[in-house]
Amino acid sequence: MSSAAALGCTGANSEEGQMHVSLAPLFYSAVNQPSGLRALQGSTVCFDAGLPDSPDDGGFDGIEGCFDMAIAGVPFVDADCVTLDGPSGVQVDYTPRADCAIEEAELFLDRFRVEVVPVDGLRARLEWHLEHLAEHFGERLTSRPADLIPGADEPLRLVPDFTVGFPVNVIDAAGERVGWDLSQGRVLETKGGGPARPLALLEDTDVLWPVRVGPGETSTITLEVAGAVLPVATVVATPAEAAASLEIVAALADAPLGARAIVRDAEGRVLVGAPVTWSLVEGELALTTISEFTPPEYTMIADDCAPPPTAPESRRAVLRAQLGALSDELEIEWTVKPPEETSDEPFSPDPACQRGTGRADDGGLGDRGCNCATGPQDGRAGWAWLAALTWMIGRRRRTSPAR
């Protein structure tokens, strides 16, 4: 849903926010791995830290030569691993060195902590990472329906013969995440009363498992980890013809980011994998798919069709999502600021740009107004463009099939 999904960016996650610490093979969330996270007892975690390449760059270079690292006062080598075999957690302390070769570096004492949790009483669930990305980087959506992220016990109703890629989270009774060791766990699938079979990660992905059912099938997904088998999800084949309503939710920052068409059946239950088509009623935006394992009810939206303005400029577009006789429209508005630096290169619009086609009954969108708000800066390195988040609560018109 968010462009962050496509960019694959990482940000500072140490306690003082000056470095990024990678924890592989420990998995906590595809969206964020903050210091102080909890992890399964018995997991292995490798603390591999890096500093931003530059203040305006989202990449990270190693920290060798800039920090002394220690655990409980014992020197620690970057990227070394620790097994969480006791009940207590572990903290890596990063102490800046005076001989750091990074010019004008202002480094200070930092740390990264991991707490330990036993497996008793835990379960697992599919992570709706696109929704989490939109919430993490934007904090607000055009609307926030209660079923934006279905409950952990709610079956995943999936259109047959469509493969969706999901990360898997371990959670406690309150739904809070617990990290788990990817190298020591297995995601299993059972169909039709047959034996459980391990699922392999999707090709060229690190944490996405394929979720797929055929017509009339039901699949049970579990996670085998830390000597326990944890329930993940029940997947029920649900034909696209069961769709009875459709609602667009969009994410915007200082520009449009992405949108999802939430498809529901007659009982209001969310369907995934329906063949939604996207278009523009008004305005001009680039609309692109996120990945081959992302359902068609998601689209990236980008303001890459008009050249940057010379003065702040308000822009507007009306999105349309269609599924057979079902459709929804959402109006979005945002303000574009002139670039901080001008380029000598001529502007070139994105090849995925679409222009609004209008509507047959152009009677307006009603008299409901637009409510805009500004969110706080995210504060993560490489995400300066998120400094002034502007959101728009859209006005919509929705049609349903005749009954």
Coordinates of C-alpha atoms in Angstrom, one line a residue:
M1 CA 0.0 0.0 0.0
S2 CA 2.8 2.4 0.9
S3 CA 5.6 3.2 -1.5
A4 CA 7.9 2.1 1.2
A5 CA 7.0 -1.5 0.3
A6 CA 8.5 -1.0 -3.1
L7 CA 11.5 1.0 -2.1
G8 CA 12.6 -1.6 0.5
C9 CA 14.1 1.1 2.6
T10 CA 15.4 0.7 6.1
G11 CA 15.7 3.4 8.8
A12 CA 17.4 4.0 12.1
N13 CA 16.0 1.8 14.8
S14 CA 18.6 2.1 17.6
E15 CA 17.4 3.7 20.8
E16 CA 19.0 7.1 19.9
G17 CA 18.0 6.8 16.3
Q18 CA 21.4 7.2 14.8
M19 CA 22.0 3.7 13.3
H20 CA 20.1 0.7 11.8
V21 CA 20.5 -2.7 13.5
S22 CA 19.7 -5.7 11.4
L23 CA 18.7 -8.8 13.4
A24 CA 18.7 -11.7 11.0
P25 CA 17.9 -14.6 11.3
L26 CA 15.5 -13.1 13.9
F27 CA 12.2 -11.9 12.4
Y28 CA 10.0 -9.5 14.3
S29 CA 8.1 -7.6 11.6
A30 CA 8.5 -6.8 7.9
V31 CA 7.8 -3.2 8.8
N32 CA 9.8 -2.3 11.9
Q33 CA 12.3 -3.8 14.4
P34 CA 12.6 -1.3 17.3
S35 CA 15.0 -1.6 20.2
G36 CA 13.3 -3.3 23.1
L37 CA 11.5 -5.8 21.0
R38 CA 10.7 -9.2 22.5
A39 CA 11.9 -12.4 21.0
L40 CA 11.3 -16.2 21.6
Q41 CA 13.6 -17.9 24.1
G42 CA 16.0 -20.1 22.2
S43 CA 16.2 -17.8 19.1
T44 CA 19.4 -16.6 17.6
V45 CA 19.9 -12.9 16.8
C46 CA 22.9 -11.4 14.9
F47 CA 23.4 -7.7 15.6
D48 CA 24.6 -6.2 12.4
A49 CA 24.6 -2.4 12.7
G50 CA 25.2 0.4 10.1
L51 CA 25.3 4.2 9.9
P52 CA 23.6 6.3 7.2
D53 CA 25.7 6.8 4.1
S54 CA 24.8 10.5 4.3
P55 CA 22.1 12.6 5.9
D56 CA 20.0 12.4 2.6
D57 CA 20.7 8.7 1.8
G58 CA 18.6 5.8 3.0
G59 CA 21.5 3.3 2.8
F60 CA 23.7 2.2 5.7
D61 CA 27.4 1.6 5.9
G62 CA 29.1 -0.6 8.6
I63 CA 30.1 0.9 11.9
E64 CA 33.6 -0.6 12.2
G65 CA 36.0 2.0 13.4
C66 CA 33.3 4.3 14.8
F67 CA 32.0 2.4 17.8
D68 CA 33.2 0.0 20.4
M69 CA 30.5 -2.7 21.0
A70 CA 29.9 -4.7 24.2
I71 CA 27.3 -6.9 25.8
A72 CA 27.4 -6.6 29.6
G73 CA 30.8 -5.0 29.4
V74 CA 32.3 -7.8 27.2
P75 CA 33.6 -6.7 23.8
F76 CA 31.4 -7.7 20.9
V77 CA 32.1 -7.8 17.2
D78 CA 29.6 -6.3 14.8
A79 CA 27.4 -9.0 13.1
D80 CA 28.3 -11.6 15.7
C81 CA 25.4 -13.7 17.0
V82 CA 23.8 -14.4 20.4
T83 CA 21.5 -17.2 21.4
L84 CA 18.7 -16.2 23.7
D85 CA 18.9 -19.3 25.8
G86 CA 18.1 -17.7 29.1
P87 CA 15.1 -15.9 30.6
S88 CA 16.9 -12.5 30.6
G89 CA 17.3 -10.2 27.6
V90 CA 20.4 -8.9 25.9
Q91 CA 21.7 -5.4 25.2
V92 CA 24.4 -4.3 22.9
D93 CA 26.1 -1.0 23.9
Y94 CA 27.6 1.1 21.2
T95 CA 30.3 3.5 22.5
P96 CA 31.6 6.1 19.9
R97 CA 35.3 6.2 19.2
A98 CA 37.3 9.4 18.8
D99 CA 39.1 8.0 15.7
C100 CA 36.0 7.6 13.6
A101 CA 36.8 8.4 9.9
I102 CA 33.4 9.8 9.1
E103 CA 33.8 13.5 8.5
E104 CA 31.8 15.8 10.8
A105 CA 30.3 12.8 12.6
E106 CA 28.4 13.6 15.8
L107 CA 28.2 10.2 17.3
F108 CA 27.0 9.4 20.8
L109 CA 26.4 6.4 23.1
D110 CA 23.7 4.2 21.8
R111 CA 22.2 0.7 22.4
F112 CA 19.9 -2.0 21.1
R113 CA 17.9 -4.3 23.4
V114 CA 16.1 -7.6 22.9
E115 CA 13.8 -9.0 25.6
V116 CA 13.1 -12.8 25.9
V117 CA 9.7 -14.5 25.9
P118 CA 8.9 -18.2 26.4
V119 CA 6.8 -19.9 23.8
D120 CA 4.0 -20.8 26.2
G121 CA 0.7 -19.1 25.4
L122 CA 1.8 -17.6 22.1
R123 CA 0.3 -18.1 18.6
A124 CA 1.2 -16.8 15.1
R125 CA -0.7 -14.8 12.5
L126 CA -0.2 -13.5 8.9
E127 CA 1.2 -10.0 8.9
W128 CA -0.8 -7.4 6.8
H129 CA 2.5 -5.6 6.1
L130 CA 1.2 -3.2 3.5
E131 CA -1.3 -1.9 6.0
H132 CA 1.3 -1.7 8.7
L133 CA 3.7 0.1 6.3
A134 CA 1.0 2.7 5.6
E135 CA 0.3 3.2 9.3
H136 CA 3.9 3.2 10.3
F137 CA 5.1 5.8 7.7
G138 CA 1.9 7.8 7.5
E139 CA 0.1 7.4 10.7
R140 CA -3.2 8.3 9.1
L141 CA -5.2 6.9 6.2
T142 CA -8.2 8.5 4.4
S143 CA -10.3 6.3 6.6
R144 CA -9.6 3.5 9.1
P145 CA -12.2 0.8 9.0
A146 CA -12.2 -1.8 11.8
D147 CA -11.5 -4.6 9.3
L148 CA -8.6 -2.9 7.6
I149 CA -6.5 -5.6 9.3
P150 CA -8.8 -8.6 10.0
G151 CA -8.5 -10.2 13.4
A152 CA -6.0 -13.0 14.1
D153 CA -8.8 -15.6 14.4
E154 CA -10.7 -14.4 11.3
P155 CA -10.2 -16.9 8.3
L156 CA -8.5 -15.5 5.3
R157 CA -11.0 -15.6 2.5
L158 CA -8.9 -15.8 -0.6
V159 CA -10.0 -15.9 -4.3
P160 CA -9.0 -19.3 -5.7
D161 CA -5.8 -19.8 -7.7
F162 CA -4.2 -16.4 -6.6
T163 CA -0.9 -16.5 -4.7
V164 CA -0.5 -13.9 -2.0
G165 CA 2.8 -13.3 -0.2
F166 CA 2.6 -12.9 3.6
P167 CA 5.1 -12.5 6.4
V168 CA 4.3 -14.5 9.6
N169 CA 4.3 -12.9 13.0
V170 CA 4.4 -14.6 16.4
I171 CA 2.0 -12.8 18.8
D172 CA 0.9 -13.0 22.4
A173 CA -2.6 -13.0 23.8
A174 CA -2.8 -9.2 23.5
G175 CA -1.7 -9.3 19.8
E176 CA 1.7 -7.9 20.5
R177 CA 4.6 -9.2 18.4
V178 CA 7.4 -11.5 19.5
G179 CA 10.4 -12.1 17.3
W180 CA 11.2 -15.6 16.1
D181 CA 14.2 -17.3 14.5
L182 CA 13.7 -17.8 10.8
S183 CA 16.5 -20.5 10.7
Q184 CA 14.8 -22.5 13.4
G185 CA 11.1 -22.3 12.4
R186 CA 9.0 -23.8 9.6
V187 CA 5.8 -22.5 8.1
L188 CA 3.5 -25.6 7.5
E189 CA 0.4 -26.0 5.4
T190 CA -2.3 -28.7 5.7
K191 CA -5.0 -29.3 3.0
G192 CA -7.9 -31.7 2.9
G193 CA -6.9 -33.6 6.0
G194 CA -3.5 -34.6 4.5
P195 CA -0.1 -34.3 6.2
A196 CA 1.4 -31.0 6.9
R197 CA 4.0 -29.9 4.4
P198 CA 6.6 -27.1 4.8
L199 CA 6.1 -24.0 2.7
A200 CA 9.2 -22.5 1.0
L201 CA 9.7 -18.8 0.9
L202 CA 8.7 -17.1 -2.3
E203 CA 11.5 -16.8 -4.7
D204 CA 13.7 -13.7 -4.3
T205 CA 12.0 -12.7 -1.0
D206 CA 13.3 -12.9 2.5
V207 CA 10.1 -13.2 4.6
L208 CA 7.2 -13.9 2.3
W209 CA 5.4 -17.2 2.3
P210 CA 3.0 -18.2 -0.5
V211 CA -0.7 -18.5 0.5
R212 CA -2.9 -20.1 -2.2
V213 CA -6.0 -22.3 -2.4
G214 CA -7.8 -23.9 -5.2
P215 CA -11.6 -23.8 -5.8
G216 CA -13.4 -25.3 -2.8
E217 CA -10.3 -25.8 -0.8
T218 CA -9.5 -24.9 2.8
S219 CA -5.9 -24.6 4.0
T220 CA -4.6 -24.6 7.6
I221 CA -1.3 -22.8 8.1
T222 CA 0.8 -23.3 11.2
L223 CA 4.3 -22.3 12.5
E224 CA 6.6 -24.9 14.0
V225 CA 9.1 -23.0 16.2
A226 CA 10.8 -23.3 19.6
G227 CA 9.4 -26.9 20.1
A228 CA 5.8 -25.8 19.6
V229 CA 3.3 -25.7 16.7
L230 CA 1.5 -22.4 16.7
P231 CA -1.7 -21.7 14.7
V232 CA -1.3 -19.0 12.0
A233 CA -4.4 -18.9 9.8
T234 CA -7.2 -20.8 8.1
V235 CA -7.5 -20.0 4.4
V236 CA -10.9 -20.5 2.8
A237 CA -11.4 -20.4 -1.0
T238 CA -14.0 -17.7 -1.7
P239 CA -14.9 -16.9 -5.3
A240 CA -14.8 -13.3 -6.5
E241 CA -18.5 -13.5 -7.2
A242 CA -19.1 -13.5 -3.5
A243 CA -18.1 -9.8 -3.4
A244 CA -21.0 -7.5 -2.4
S245 CA -19.3 -4.2 -1.5
L246 CA -16.1 -2.3 -2.2
E247 CA -14.4 0.6 -0.3
I248 CA -11.2 2.5 -1.2
V249 CA -8.7 3.4 1.5
A250 CA -5.8 5.6 0.4
A251 CA -2.5 6.7 2.0
L252 CA -0.9 10.0 1.3
A253 CA 2.1 11.9 2.7
D254 CA 3.3 15.0 1.0
A255 CA 2.2 13.2 -2.1
P256 CA -0.1 10.2 -2.9
L257 CA 1.5 6.9 -1.9
G258 CA -1.0 4.0 -2.4
A259 CA -4.5 2.7 -2.1
R260 CA -6.4 -0.5 -1.3
A261 CA -9.9 -1.4 -2.4
I262 CA -11.4 -3.4 0.6
V263 CA -13.7 -6.0 -0.9
R264 CA -16.4 -7.5 1.3
D265 CA -19.0 -10.3 0.9
A266 CA -22.7 -10.0 1.8
E267 CA -21.9 -10.6 5.5
G268 CA -19.3 -7.8 5.5
R269 CA -16.3 -10.2 5.6
V270 CA -13.1 -9.2 3.8
L271 CA -12.1 -11.0 0.6
V272 CA -8.5 -11.0 -0.8
G273 CA -7.4 -11.5 -4.3
A274 CA -10.5 -10.1 -6.2
P275 CA -9.7 -8.9 -9.7
V276 CA -10.2 -5.2 -9.0
T277 CA -9.3 -2.7 -11.8
W278 CA -8.0 0.8 -11.1
S279 CA -8.5 4.0 -13.0
L280 CA -8.8 7.7 -12.6
V281 CA -12.0 9.7 -12.9
E282 CA -10.2 13.1 -12.6
G283 CA -6.7 14.3 -12.3
E284 CA -3.5 12.6 -13.4
L285 CA -1.4 10.0 -11.5
A286 CA 0.8 7.1 -12.1
L287 CA -0.9 3.8 -11.0
T288 CA 1.3 0.7 -10.7
T289 CA 1.1 -2.7 -9.2
I290 CA 3.3 -3.4 -6.1
S291 CA 4.5 -6.9 -6.9
E292 CA 3.3 -10.2 -8.5
F293 CA 2.4 -11.5 -5.0
T294 CA 0.3 -8.4 -4.1
P295 CA -3.5 -8.8 -4.7
P296 CA -4.9 -6.5 -7.5
E297 CA -7.0 -4.6 -4.9
Y298 CA -3.8 -2.8 -4.0
T299 CA -2.2 -0.1 -6.2
M300 CA 0.7 2.4 -5.8
I301 CA -0.3 5.9 -6.7
A302 CA 2.3 8.6 -7.5
D303 CA 2.3 12.2 -8.5
D304 CA 4.9 11.7 -11.2
C305 CA 2.9 13.0 -14.2
A306 CA 3.2 16.8 -14.0
P307 CA 6.4 18.8 -13.6
P308 CA 7.3 20.2 -10.2
P309 CA 5.8 23.7 -9.6
T310 CA 7.6 26.9 -9.0
A311 CA 5.3 27.8 -6.1
P312 CA 3.2 25.7 -3.8
E313 CA 0.4 24.1 -5.8
S314 CA -2.8 22.2 -4.8
R315 CA -3.5 19.1 -6.8
R316 CA -6.5 16.8 -7.0
A317 CA -7.5 13.5 -8.3
V318 CA -10.4 11.1 -8.1
L319 CA -9.5 7.4 -7.9
R320 CA -11.9 4.7 -9.1
A321 CA -11.8 0.9 -8.2
Q322 CA -14.1 -1.4 -10.1
L323 CA -15.1 -5.1 -9.6
G324 CA -17.8 -6.1 -11.9
A325 CA -20.9 -4.0 -11.1
L326 CA -19.2 -2.8 -7.8
S327 CA -17.3 0.5 -7.8
D328 CA -16.0 3.1 -5.4
E329 CA -14.5 6.5 -6.0
L330 CA -12.3 8.5 -3.7
E331 CA -11.2 12.2 -4.1
I332 CA -7.8 13.1 -2.8
E333 CA -6.1 16.5 -2.6
W334 CA -2.5 17.3 -1.7
T335 CA -0.1 20.3 -1.9
V336 CA 3.1 20.1 -4.0
K337 CA 6.0 22.3 -3.0
P338 CA 8.8 23.4 -5.4
P339 CA 11.9 21.2 -5.2
E340 CA 14.7 22.4 -3.0
E341 CA 17.2 21.9 -5.8
T342 CA 16.4 22.5 -9.5
S343 CA 17.5 20.0 -12.2
D344 CA 18.8 20.7 -15.7
E345 CA 17.2 17.5 -16.9
P346 CA 13.8 18.0 -18.6
F347 CA 10.8 16.6 -16.8
S348 CA 9.7 13.2 -18.0
P349 CA 6.3 11.8 -16.8
D350 CA 6.1 8.2 -15.5
P351 CA 5.1 5.7 -18.3
A352 CA 2.4 4.5 -15.9
C353 CA 0.6 7.8 -15.8
Q354 CA -3.1 7.8 -16.3
R355 CA -5.4 10.8 -17.0
G356 CA -9.0 11.0 -15.6
T357 CA -11.6 9.7 -18.0
G358 CA -14.6 11.5 -16.3
R359 CA -17.9 9.8 -15.4
A360 CA -21.1 9.3 -17.3
D361 CA -23.3 11.0 -14.6
D362 CA -21.0 13.9 -13.6
G363 CA -23.3 15.3 -10.9
G364 CA -20.5 16.1 -8.4
L365 CA -19.4 14.3 -5.4
G366 CA -21.9 15.7 -2.9
D367 CA -21.4 18.4 -0.4
R368 CA -19.2 16.5 2.1
G369 CA -16.0 18.5 2.7
C370 CA -12.3 17.7 2.7
N371 CA -10.6 17.4 6.1
C372 CA -6.8 17.8 5.9
A373 CA -4.3 17.2 8.7
T374 CA -0.6 17.3 9.1
G375 CA 1.2 14.5 10.9
P376 CA 4.5 14.6 12.8
Q377 CA 7.9 13.8 11.2
D378 CA 8.7 10.1 11.2
G379 CA 12.3 10.8 12.2
R380 CA 13.9 7.8 10.4
A381 CA 17.1 8.4 8.3
G382 CA 16.5 8.5 4.6
W383 CA 12.8 9.5 5.0
A384 CA 13.1 13.3 5.0
W385 CA 10.2 13.5 2.5
L386 CA 7.9 12.3 5.3
A387 CA 8.6 15.5 7.3
A388 CA 5.3 17.2 6.5
L389 CA 2.6 14.5 6.1
T390 CA -0.6 15.9 4.6
W391 CA -3.7 13.7 4.6
M392 CA -7.0 14.1 3.0
I393 CA -10.2 12.4 4.1
G394 CA -11.9 11.7 0.8
R395 CA -15.4 12.2 -0.4
R396 CA -16.8 9.1 -2.2
R397 CA -19.6 7.9 -4.3
R398 CA -20.3 4.1 -4.3
T399 CA -22.5 2.0 -6.5
S400 CA -23.7 -1.6 -6.0
P401 CA -25.3 -4.1 -8.3
A402 CA -29.0 -4.0 -8.7
R403 CA -30.9 -6.5 -6.6

